[in-house]
Coordinates of N, CA and C in Angstrom, one line a residue:
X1 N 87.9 60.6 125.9 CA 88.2 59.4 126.7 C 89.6 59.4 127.1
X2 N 89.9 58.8 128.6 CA 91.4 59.2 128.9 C 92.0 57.5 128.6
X3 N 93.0 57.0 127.5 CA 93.7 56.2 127.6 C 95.3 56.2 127.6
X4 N 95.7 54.7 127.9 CA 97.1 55.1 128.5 C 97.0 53.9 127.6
X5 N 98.4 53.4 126.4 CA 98.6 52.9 125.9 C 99.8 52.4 126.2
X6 N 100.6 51.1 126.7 CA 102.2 50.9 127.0 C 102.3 49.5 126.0
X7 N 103.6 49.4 125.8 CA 104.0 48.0 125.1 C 104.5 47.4 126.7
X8 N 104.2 46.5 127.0 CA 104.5 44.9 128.1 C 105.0 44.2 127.9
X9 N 106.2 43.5 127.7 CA 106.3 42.9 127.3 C 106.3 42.2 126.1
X10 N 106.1 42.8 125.0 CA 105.9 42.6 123.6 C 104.1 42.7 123.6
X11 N 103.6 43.3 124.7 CA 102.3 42.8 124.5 C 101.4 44.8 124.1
X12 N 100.6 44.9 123.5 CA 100.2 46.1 123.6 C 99.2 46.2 124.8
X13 N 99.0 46.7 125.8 CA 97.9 47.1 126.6 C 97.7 48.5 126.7
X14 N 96.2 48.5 126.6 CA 95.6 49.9 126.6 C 95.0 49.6 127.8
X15 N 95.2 50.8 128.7 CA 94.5 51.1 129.8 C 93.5 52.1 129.4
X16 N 92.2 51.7 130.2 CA 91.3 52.4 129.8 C 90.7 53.4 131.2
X17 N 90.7 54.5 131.4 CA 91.4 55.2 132.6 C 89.8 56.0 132.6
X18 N 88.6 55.5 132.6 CA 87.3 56.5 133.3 C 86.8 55.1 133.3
X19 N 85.6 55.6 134.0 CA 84.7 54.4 135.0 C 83.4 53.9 134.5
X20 N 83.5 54.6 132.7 CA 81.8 54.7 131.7 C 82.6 54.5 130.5
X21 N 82.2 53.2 129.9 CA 82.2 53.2 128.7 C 80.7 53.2 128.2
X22 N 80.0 53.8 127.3 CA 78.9 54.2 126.9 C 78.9 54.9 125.8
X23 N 78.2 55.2 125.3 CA 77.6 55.9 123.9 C 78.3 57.3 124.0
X24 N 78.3 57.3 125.0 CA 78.8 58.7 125.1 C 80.6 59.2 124.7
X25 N 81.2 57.7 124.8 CA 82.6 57.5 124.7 C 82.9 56.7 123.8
X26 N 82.3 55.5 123.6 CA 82.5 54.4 122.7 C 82.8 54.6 121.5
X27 N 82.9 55.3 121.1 CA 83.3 55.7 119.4 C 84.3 56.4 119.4
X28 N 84.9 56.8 120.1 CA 86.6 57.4 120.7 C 87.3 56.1 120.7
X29 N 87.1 55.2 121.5 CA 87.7 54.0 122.3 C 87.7 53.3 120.8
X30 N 86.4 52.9 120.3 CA 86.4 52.6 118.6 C 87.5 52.7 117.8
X31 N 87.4 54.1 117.8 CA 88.8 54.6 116.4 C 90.2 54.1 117.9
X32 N 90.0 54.9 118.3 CA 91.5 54.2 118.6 C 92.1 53.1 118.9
X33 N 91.1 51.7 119.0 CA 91.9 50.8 118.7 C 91.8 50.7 117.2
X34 N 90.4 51.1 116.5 CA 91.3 50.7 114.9 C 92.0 51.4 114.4
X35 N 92.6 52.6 115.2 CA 94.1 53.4 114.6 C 95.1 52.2 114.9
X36 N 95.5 51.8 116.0 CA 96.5 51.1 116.6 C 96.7 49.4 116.2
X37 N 94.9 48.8 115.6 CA 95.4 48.1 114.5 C 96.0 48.6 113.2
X38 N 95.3 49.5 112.5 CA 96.1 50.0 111.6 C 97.8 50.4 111.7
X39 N 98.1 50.7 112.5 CA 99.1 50.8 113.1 C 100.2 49.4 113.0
X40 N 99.4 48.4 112.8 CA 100.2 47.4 112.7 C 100.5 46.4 114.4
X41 N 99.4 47.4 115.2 CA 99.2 46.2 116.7 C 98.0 45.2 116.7
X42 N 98.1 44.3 116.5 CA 97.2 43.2 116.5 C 97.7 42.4 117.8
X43 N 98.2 42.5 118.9 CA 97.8 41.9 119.9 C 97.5 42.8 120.7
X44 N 96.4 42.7 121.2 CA 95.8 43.6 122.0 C 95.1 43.1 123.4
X45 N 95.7 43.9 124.8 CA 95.1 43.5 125.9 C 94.2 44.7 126.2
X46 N 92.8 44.5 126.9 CA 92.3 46.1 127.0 C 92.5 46.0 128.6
X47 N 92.8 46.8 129.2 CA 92.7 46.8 130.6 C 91.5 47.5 131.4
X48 N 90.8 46.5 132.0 CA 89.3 47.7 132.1 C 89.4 47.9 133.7
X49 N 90.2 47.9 134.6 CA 90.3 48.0 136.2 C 89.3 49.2 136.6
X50 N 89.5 50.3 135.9 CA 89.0 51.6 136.4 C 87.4 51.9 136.2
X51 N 87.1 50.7 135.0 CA 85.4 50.6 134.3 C 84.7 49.9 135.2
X52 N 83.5 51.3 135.5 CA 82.6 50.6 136.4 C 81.0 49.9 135.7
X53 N 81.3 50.9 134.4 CA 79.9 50.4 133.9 C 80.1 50.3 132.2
X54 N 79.8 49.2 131.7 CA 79.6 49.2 129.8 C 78.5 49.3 129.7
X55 N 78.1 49.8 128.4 CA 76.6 49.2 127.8 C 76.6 48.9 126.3
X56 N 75.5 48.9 125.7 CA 76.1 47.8 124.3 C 77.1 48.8 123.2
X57 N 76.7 50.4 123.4 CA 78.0 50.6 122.6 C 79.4 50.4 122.8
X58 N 79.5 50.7 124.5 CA 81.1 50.0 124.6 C 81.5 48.5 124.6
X59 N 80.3 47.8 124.4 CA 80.7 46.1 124.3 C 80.7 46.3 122.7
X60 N 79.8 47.3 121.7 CA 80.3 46.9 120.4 C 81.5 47.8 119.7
X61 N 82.2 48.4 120.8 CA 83.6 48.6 120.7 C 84.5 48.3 120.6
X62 N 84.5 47.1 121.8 CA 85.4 46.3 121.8 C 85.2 44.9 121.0
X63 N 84.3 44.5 120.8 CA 84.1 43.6 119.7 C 84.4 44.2 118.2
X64 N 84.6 45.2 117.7 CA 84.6 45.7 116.8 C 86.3 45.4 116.7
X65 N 86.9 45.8 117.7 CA 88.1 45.8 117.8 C 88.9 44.6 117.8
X66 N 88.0 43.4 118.3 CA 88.2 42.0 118.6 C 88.2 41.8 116.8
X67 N 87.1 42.0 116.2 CA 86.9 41.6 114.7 C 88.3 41.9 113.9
X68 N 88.2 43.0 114.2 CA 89.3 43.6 113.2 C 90.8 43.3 113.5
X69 N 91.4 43.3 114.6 CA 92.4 42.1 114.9 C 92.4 40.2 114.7
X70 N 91.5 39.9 114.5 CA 90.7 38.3 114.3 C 91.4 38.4 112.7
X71 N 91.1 39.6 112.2 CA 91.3 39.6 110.6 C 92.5 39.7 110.3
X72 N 93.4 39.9 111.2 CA 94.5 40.2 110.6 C 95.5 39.1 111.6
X73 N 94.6 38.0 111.8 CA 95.1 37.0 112.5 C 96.3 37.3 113.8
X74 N 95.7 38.4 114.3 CA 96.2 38.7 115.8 C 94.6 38.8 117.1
X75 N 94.7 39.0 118.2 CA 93.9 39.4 118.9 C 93.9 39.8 120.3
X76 N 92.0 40.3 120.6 CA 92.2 41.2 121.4 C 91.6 41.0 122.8
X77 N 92.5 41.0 123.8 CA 91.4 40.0 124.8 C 91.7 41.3 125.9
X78 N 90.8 40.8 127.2 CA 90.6 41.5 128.2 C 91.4 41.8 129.5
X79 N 91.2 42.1 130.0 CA 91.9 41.8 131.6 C 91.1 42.6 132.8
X80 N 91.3 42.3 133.9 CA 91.1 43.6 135.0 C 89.6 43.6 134.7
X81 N 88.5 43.0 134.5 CA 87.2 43.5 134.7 C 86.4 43.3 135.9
X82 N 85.5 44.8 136.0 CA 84.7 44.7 137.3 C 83.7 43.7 137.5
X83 N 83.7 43.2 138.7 CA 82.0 42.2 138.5 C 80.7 43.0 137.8
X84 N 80.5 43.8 138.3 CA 79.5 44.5 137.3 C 79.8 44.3 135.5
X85 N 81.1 45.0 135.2 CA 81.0 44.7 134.2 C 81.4 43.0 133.5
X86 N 82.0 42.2 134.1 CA 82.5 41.1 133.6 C 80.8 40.4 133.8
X87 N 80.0 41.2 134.9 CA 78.4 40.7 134.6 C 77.7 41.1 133.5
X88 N 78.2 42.1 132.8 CA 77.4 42.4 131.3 C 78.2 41.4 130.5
X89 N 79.2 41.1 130.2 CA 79.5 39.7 129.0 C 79.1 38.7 129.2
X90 N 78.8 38.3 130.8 CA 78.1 37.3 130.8 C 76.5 37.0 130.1
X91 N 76.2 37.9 130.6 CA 74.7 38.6 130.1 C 74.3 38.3 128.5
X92 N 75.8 38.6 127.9 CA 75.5 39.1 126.5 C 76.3 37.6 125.8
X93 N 76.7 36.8 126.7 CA 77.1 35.9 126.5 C 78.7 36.5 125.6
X94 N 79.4 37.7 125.4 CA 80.2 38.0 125.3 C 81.5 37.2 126.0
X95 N 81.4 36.7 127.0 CA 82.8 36.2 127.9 C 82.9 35.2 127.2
X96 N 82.2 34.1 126.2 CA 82.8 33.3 125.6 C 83.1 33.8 124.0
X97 N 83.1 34.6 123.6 CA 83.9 35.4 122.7 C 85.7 35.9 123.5
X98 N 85.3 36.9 124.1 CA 86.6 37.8 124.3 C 87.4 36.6 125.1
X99 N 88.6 36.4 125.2 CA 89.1 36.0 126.1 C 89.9 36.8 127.5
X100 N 88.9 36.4 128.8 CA 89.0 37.4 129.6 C 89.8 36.9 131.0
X101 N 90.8 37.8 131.5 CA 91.8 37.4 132.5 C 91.5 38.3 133.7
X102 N 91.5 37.4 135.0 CA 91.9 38.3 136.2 C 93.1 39.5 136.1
X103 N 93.6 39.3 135.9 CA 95.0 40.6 135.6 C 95.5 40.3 134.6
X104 N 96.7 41.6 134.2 CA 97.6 41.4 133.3 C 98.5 40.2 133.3
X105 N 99.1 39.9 134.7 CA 100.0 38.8 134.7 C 99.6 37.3 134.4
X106 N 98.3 37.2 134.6 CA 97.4 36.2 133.9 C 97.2 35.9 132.7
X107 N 97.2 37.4 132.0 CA 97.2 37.0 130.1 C 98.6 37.0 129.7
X108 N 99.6 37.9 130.5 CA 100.8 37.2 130.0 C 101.0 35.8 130.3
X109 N 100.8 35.7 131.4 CA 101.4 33.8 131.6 C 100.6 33.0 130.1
X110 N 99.2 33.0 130.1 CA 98.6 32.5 129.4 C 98.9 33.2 127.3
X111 N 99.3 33.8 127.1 CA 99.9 34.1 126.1 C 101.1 33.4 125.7
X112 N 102.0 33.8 126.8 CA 103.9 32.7 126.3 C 103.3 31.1 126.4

């Protein structure tokens, strides 16, 4: 899976750079946010602009990711999602878990 990881601002954002998160990728995307919590990053923005389609392994990716930052009293919210996909959280009732932004400059404002 192609990611692009930058510090923002004090903020960590992972760009997540293919258009399928699925079974087929989801356990890639998995470990590498729990390397990057281990790592000692517990705030985490995922940037999904480029994702055209989730299915429940990549939503229990990112919830997995959500948990394990939650625990270490930091966390992990969203940004940039497609209507397609921002329509599977709805679905899964997921959008009232993640906290999810029109863009980056949305979760920064909403963070300071």
């Amino acid at each position: 899976m192609k990611l692009n990881q930058e510090k923002i601002d004090g903020y960590n954002v992972l760009f997540i750079q293919v258009e399928r998160i699925d079974a087929h990728n989801s356990g890639e995307l998995k470990e590498y946010i729990l390397d990057m919590i281990e790592q000692g990053e517990t705030n985490i923005i995922v940037q999904l602009e480029r994702v055209r389609f989730i299915d429940s392994s990549g939503l229990g990716a990112l919830l997995s990711g959500y948990k394990n930052t939650a625990a270490r009293s930091g966390k992990l919210a969203l940004s940039n999602l497609q209507p397609q996909v921002l329509s599977m959280f709805e679905l899964t009732r997921l959008n009232r878990v993640f906290e999810i932004y029109a863009d980056l400059d949305e979760a920064f404002e909403s963070e300071s």
